[in-house]
Coordinates of C-alpha atoms in Angstrom, one line a residue:
X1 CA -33.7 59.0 33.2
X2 CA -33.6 56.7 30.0
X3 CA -32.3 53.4 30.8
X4 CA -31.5 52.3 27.4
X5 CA -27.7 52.2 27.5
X6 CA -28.6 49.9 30.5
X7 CA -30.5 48.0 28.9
X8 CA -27.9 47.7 25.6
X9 CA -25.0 47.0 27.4
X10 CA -27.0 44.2 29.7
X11 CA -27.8 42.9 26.0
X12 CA -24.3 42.5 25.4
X13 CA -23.3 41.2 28.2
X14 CA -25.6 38.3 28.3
X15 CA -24.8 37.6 24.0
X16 CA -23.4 34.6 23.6
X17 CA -19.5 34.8 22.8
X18 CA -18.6 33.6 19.1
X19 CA -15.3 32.5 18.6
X20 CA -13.7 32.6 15.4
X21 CA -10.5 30.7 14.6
X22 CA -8.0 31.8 12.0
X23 CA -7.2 29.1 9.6
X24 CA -3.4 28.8 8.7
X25 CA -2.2 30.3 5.6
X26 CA -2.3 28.5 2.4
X27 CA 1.7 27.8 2.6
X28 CA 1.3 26.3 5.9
X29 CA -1.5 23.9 4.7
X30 CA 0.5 22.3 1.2
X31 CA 2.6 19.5 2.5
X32 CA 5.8 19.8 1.0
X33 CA 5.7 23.7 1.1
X34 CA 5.0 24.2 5.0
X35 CA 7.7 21.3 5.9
X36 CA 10.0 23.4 3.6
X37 CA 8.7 26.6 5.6
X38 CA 9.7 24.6 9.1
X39 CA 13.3 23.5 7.9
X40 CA 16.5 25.2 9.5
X41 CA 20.1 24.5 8.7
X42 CA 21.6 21.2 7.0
X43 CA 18.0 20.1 6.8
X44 CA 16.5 22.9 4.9
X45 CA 19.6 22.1 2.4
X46 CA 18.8 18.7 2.1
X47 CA 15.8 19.4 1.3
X48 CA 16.2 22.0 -1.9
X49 CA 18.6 20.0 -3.2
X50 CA 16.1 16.7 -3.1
X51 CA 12.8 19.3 -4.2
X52 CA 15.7 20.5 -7.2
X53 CA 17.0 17.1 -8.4
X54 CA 12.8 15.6 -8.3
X55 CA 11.6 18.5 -10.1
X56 CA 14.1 18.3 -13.0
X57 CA 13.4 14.6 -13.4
X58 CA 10.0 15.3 -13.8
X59 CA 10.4 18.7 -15.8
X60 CA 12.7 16.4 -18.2
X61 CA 9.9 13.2 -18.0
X62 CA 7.4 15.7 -19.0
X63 CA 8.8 17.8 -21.5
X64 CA 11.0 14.6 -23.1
X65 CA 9.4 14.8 -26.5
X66 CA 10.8 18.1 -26.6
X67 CA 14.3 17.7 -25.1
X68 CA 15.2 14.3 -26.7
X69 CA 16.8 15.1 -30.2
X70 CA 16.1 11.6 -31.6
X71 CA 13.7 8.9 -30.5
X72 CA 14.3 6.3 -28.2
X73 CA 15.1 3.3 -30.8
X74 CA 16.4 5.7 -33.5
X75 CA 19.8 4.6 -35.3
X76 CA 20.3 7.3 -38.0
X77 CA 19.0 10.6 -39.1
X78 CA 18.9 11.9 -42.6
X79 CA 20.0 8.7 -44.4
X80 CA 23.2 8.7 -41.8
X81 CA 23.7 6.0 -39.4
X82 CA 24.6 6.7 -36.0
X83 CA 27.0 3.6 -35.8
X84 CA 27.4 1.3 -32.5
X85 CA 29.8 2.7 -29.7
X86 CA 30.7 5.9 -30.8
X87 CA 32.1 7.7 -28.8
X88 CA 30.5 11.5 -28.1
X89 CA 31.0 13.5 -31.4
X90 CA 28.5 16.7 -32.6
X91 CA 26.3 14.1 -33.6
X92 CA 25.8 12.3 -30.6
X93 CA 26.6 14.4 -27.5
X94 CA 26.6 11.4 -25.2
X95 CA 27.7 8.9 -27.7
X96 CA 25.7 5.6 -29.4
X97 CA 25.3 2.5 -27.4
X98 CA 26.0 -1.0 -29.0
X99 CA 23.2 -0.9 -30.9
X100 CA 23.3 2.1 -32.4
X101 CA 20.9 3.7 -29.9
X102 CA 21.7 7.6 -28.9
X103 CA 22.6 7.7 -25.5
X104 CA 21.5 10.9 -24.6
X105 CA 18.2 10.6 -25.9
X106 CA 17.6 7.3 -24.4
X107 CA 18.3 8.8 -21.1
X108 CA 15.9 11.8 -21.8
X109 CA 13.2 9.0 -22.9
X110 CA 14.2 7.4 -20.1
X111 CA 13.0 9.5 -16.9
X112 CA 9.4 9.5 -19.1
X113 CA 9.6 6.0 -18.4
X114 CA 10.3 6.3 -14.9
X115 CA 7.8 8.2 -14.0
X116 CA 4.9 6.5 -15.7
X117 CA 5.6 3.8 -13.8
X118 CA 6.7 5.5 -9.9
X119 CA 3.0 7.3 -10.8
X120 CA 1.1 3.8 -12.1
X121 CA 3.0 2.2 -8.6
X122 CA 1.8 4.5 -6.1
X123 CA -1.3 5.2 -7.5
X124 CA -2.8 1.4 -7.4
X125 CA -0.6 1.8 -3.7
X126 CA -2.2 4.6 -1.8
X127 CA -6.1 3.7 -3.5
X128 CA -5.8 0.3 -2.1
X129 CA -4.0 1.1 0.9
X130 CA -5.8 3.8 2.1
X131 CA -9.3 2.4 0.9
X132 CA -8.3 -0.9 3.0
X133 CA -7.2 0.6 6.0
X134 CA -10.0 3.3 6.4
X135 CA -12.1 -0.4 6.3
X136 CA -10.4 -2.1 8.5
X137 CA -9.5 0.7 11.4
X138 CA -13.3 1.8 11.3
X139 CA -15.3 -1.1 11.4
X140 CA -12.9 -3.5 13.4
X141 CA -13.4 -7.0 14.2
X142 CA -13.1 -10.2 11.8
X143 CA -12.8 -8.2 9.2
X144 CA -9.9 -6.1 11.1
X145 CA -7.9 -9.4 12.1
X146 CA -8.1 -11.1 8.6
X147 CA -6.4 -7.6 6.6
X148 CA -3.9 -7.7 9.7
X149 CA -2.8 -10.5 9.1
X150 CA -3.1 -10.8 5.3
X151 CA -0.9 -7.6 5.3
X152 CA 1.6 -8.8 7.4
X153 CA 2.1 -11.7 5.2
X154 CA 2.5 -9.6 1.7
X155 CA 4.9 -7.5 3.4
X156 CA 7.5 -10.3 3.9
X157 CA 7.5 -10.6 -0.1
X158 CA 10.5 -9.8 -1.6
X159 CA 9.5 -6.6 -4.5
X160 CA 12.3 -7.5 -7.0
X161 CA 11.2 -11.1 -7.0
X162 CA 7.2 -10.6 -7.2
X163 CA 7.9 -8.1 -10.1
X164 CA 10.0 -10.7 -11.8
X165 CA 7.6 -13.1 -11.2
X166 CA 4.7 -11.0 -12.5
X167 CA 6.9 -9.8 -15.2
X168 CA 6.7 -13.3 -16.6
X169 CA 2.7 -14.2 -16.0
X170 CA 2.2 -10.9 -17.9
X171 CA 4.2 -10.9 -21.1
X172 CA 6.4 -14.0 -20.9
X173 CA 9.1 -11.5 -19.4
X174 CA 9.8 -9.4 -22.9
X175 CA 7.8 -6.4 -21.6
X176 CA 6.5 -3.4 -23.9
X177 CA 5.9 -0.6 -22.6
X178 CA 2.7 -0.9 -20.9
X179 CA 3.3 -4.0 -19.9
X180 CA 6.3 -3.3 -18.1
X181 CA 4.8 -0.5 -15.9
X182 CA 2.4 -2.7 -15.0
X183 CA 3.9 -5.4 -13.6
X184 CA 5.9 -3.1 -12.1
X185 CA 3.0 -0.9 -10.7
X186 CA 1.8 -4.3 -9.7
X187 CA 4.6 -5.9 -7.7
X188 CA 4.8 -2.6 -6.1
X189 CA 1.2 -2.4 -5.4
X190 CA 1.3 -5.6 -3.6
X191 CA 4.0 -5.2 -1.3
X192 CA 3.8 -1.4 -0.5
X193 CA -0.2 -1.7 0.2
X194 CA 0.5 -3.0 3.3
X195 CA 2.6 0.5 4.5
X196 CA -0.3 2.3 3.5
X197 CA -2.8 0.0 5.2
X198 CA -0.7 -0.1 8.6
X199 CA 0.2 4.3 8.6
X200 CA -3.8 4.6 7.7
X201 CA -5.4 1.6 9.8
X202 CA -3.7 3.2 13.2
X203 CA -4.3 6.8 12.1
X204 CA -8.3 5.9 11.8
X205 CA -8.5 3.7 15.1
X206 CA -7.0 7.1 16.6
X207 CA -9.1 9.9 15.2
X208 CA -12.7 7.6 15.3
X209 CA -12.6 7.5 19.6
X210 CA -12.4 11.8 19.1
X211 CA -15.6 13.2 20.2
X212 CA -16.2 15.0 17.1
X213 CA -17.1 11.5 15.2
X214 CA -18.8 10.3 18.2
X215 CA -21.1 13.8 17.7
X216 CA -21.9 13.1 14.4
X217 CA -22.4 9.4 15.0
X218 CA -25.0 10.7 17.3
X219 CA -26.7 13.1 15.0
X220 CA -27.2 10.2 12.7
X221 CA -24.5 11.5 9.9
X222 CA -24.2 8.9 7.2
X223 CA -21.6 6.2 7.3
X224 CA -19.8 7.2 4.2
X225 CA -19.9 10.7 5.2
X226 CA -18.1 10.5 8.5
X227 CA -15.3 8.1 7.1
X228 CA -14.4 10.5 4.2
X229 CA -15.4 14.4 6.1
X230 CA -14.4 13.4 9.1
X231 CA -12.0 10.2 9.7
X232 CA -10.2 10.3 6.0
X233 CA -8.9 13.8 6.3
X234 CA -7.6 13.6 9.7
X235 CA -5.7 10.2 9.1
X236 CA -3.8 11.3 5.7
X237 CA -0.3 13.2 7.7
X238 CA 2.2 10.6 7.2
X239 CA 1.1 9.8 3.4
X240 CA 3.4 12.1 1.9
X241 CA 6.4 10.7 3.6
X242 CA 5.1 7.3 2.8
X243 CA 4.8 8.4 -0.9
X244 CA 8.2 9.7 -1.5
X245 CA 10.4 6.5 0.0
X246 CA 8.2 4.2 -1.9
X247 CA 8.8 6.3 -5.1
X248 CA 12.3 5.6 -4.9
X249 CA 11.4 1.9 -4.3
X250 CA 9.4 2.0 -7.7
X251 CA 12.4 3.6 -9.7
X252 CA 14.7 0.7 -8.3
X253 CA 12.5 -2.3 -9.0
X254 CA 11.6 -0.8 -12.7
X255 CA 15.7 -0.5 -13.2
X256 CA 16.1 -4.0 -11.6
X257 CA 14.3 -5.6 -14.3
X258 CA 15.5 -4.0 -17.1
X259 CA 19.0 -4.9 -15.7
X260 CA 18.0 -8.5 -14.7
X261 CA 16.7 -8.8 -18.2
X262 CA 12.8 -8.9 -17.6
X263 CA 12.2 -5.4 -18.1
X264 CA 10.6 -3.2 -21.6
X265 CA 12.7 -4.1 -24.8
X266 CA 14.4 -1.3 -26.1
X267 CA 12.3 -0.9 -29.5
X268 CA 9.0 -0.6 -26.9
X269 CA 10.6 2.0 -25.0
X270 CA 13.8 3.3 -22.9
X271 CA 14.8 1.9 -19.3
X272 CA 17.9 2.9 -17.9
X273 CA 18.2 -0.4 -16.0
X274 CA 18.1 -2.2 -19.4
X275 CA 20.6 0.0 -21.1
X276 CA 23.0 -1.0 -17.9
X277 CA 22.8 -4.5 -18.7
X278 CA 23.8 -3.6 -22.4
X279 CA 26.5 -1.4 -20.7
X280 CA 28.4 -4.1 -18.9
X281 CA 30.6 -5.4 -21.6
X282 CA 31.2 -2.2 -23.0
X283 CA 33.0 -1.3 -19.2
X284 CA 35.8 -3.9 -19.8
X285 CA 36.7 -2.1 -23.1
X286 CA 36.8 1.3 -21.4
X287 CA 33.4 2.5 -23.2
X288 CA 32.5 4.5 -20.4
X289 CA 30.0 6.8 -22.2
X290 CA 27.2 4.0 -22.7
X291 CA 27.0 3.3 -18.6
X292 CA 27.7 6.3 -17.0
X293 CA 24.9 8.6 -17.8
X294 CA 21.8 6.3 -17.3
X295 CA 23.4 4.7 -13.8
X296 CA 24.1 8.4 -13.0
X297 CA 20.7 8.9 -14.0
X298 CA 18.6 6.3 -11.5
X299 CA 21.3 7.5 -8.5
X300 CA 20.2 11.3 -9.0
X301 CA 17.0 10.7 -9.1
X302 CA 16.6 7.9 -6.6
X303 CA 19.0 10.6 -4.0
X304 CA 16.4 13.3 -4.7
X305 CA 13.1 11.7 -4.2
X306 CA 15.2 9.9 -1.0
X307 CA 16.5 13.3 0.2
X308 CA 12.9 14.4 0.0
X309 CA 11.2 11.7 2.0
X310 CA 13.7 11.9 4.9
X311 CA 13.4 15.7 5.3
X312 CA 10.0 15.2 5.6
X313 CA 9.6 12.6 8.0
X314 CA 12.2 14.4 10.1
X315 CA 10.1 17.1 9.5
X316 CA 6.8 15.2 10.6
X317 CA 8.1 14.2 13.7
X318 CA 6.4 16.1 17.1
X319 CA 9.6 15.3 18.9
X320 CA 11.7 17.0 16.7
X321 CA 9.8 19.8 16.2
X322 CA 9.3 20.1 20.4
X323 CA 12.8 20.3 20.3
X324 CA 13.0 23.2 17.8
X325 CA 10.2 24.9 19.4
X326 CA 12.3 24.6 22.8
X327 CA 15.8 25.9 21.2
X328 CA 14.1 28.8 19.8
X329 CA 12.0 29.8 23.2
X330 CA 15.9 28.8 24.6

């Protein structure tokens, strides 16, 4: 009698047992896409309507060269002035401003302003933040106490005043157009670094007691390699949420400014918080058509990047989604 099925199906038995695990679907895995996945109801409309209203600022920031019939500072075409406070004609769809300015193109040049510096702000924000806290929530000790407490400090600034302030060091407060951002990317670098630092700091402390960095402590992985394989991507949830408030924060302290009268002169480049201040005389002499469009401008866009971040740290929340899990098992 041949034993050999025996003997193969002893063989299998005693195999070890691999298991595989199914990674998520790409969808699931981008952040804004699975949170948009996840929303029901009221939420899931707040949410289009915040992902609509961002991506047309940016589609117009990008493509403003293209949109924007005249330039920023231009006052006539063809030999023909524009003339100051005009009202909206075939010439000027929006109207001219009181000096002579388009209206409609400044707000197109506009958002391209905005975004340069939301993307100059967060970018010095999250490499700092993120950099410091992975430092701090790693190593620990002295070095840990000194950024606690140094954070905690900065974040009791005031952002409106530290960009005025640095406004002023930087180019005597008449900004151009890369000076501007930058004190702007700058006063919001200083006082949203500490956010970062804190959401990453606690995230780090968290994820380097799990056994899988004390395994690779032990196998004598490199330093650098277990902070950025192994503790960086698993402390990185909440950025996205932390990204789209402060984006809003950006857009507000850039327009603050401009209407304050620290912000970019209007030759260097547009600002809709500038062109407000220009705007508030021509209110009390019912020229409506110089104010309304850029103010309408930094509330749209300041509601959909807002509309955005809330959804998703509703959205990020276990809690909340226990509860959804529970209604639908319900």
């Amino acid at each position: 009698m041949s034993t050999e099925p025996t003997t193969q199906a002893t063989d299998a038995a005693s195999a070890p047992t691999v298991l595989t695990t199914r990674r998520k679907p790409l969808a699931d895995r981008i952040p804004v896409i699975s949170q948009l996945r996840r929303s029901v109801g009221l939420q899931r409309v707040m949410l289009i309507l915040g992902l609509a209203l961002t991506i047309v600022f940016i589609v117009v920031a990008v493509f403003a060269p293209w949109i924007a019939p005249y330039g920023w500072a231009q006052q006539s075409v063809d030999g023909v002035d524009f003339g100051t406070q005009q009202p909206p004609n075939p010439l000027n769809i929006w109207g001219t401003t009181v000096s002579g300015f388009d209206v409609y193109s400044r707000v197109i040049w506009g958002a391209q302003t905005a975004l340069l510096a939301i993307l100059a702000a967060i970018g010095f924000s999250i490499f700092l933040g993120i950099f410091l806290g992975l430092v701090s929530g790693y190593f620990g000790g002295w070095l840990d106490r000194l950024l606690v407490v140094v954070a905690d400090a900065i974040y009791s600034l005031p952002s409106l005043l530290l960009a005025i302030v640095l406004s002023i060091a930087i180019s005597g407060g008449r900004s151009t157009l890369g000076s501007g951002i930058l004190s702007t990317a700058l006063a919001i670098t200083v006082v949203f670094v500490p956010q970062y630092f804190r959401v990453i700091r606690a995230e780090v402390v968290r994820v380097k007691a799990e056994p899988f960095v004390e395994s690779a402590r032990v196998i004598g992985v490199p330093t650098h390699r277990i902070l950025v394989r192994h503790v960086l991507r698993n402390s990185t949830r909440s950025i996205p949420v932390i990204v789209t408030l402060n984006a809003s924060e950006a857009l507000l302290t850039l327009a603050g400014l401009g209407f304050l009268g620290f912000g970019i002169e209007a030759t260097s480049a547009a600002e809709w918080g500038y062109d407000l201040n220009r705007a508030i005389a021509d209110a009390s002499s019912g020229i409506w058509w110089t104010a309304i469009p850029p103010g309408l401008a930094i509330v749209l866009v300041v509601l959909g990047i807002t509309l955005v971040g809330e959804s998703l740290n509703d959205l990020s929340d276990p809690r909340l989604r226990r509860r959804r899990r529970a209604g639908g098992a319900a």
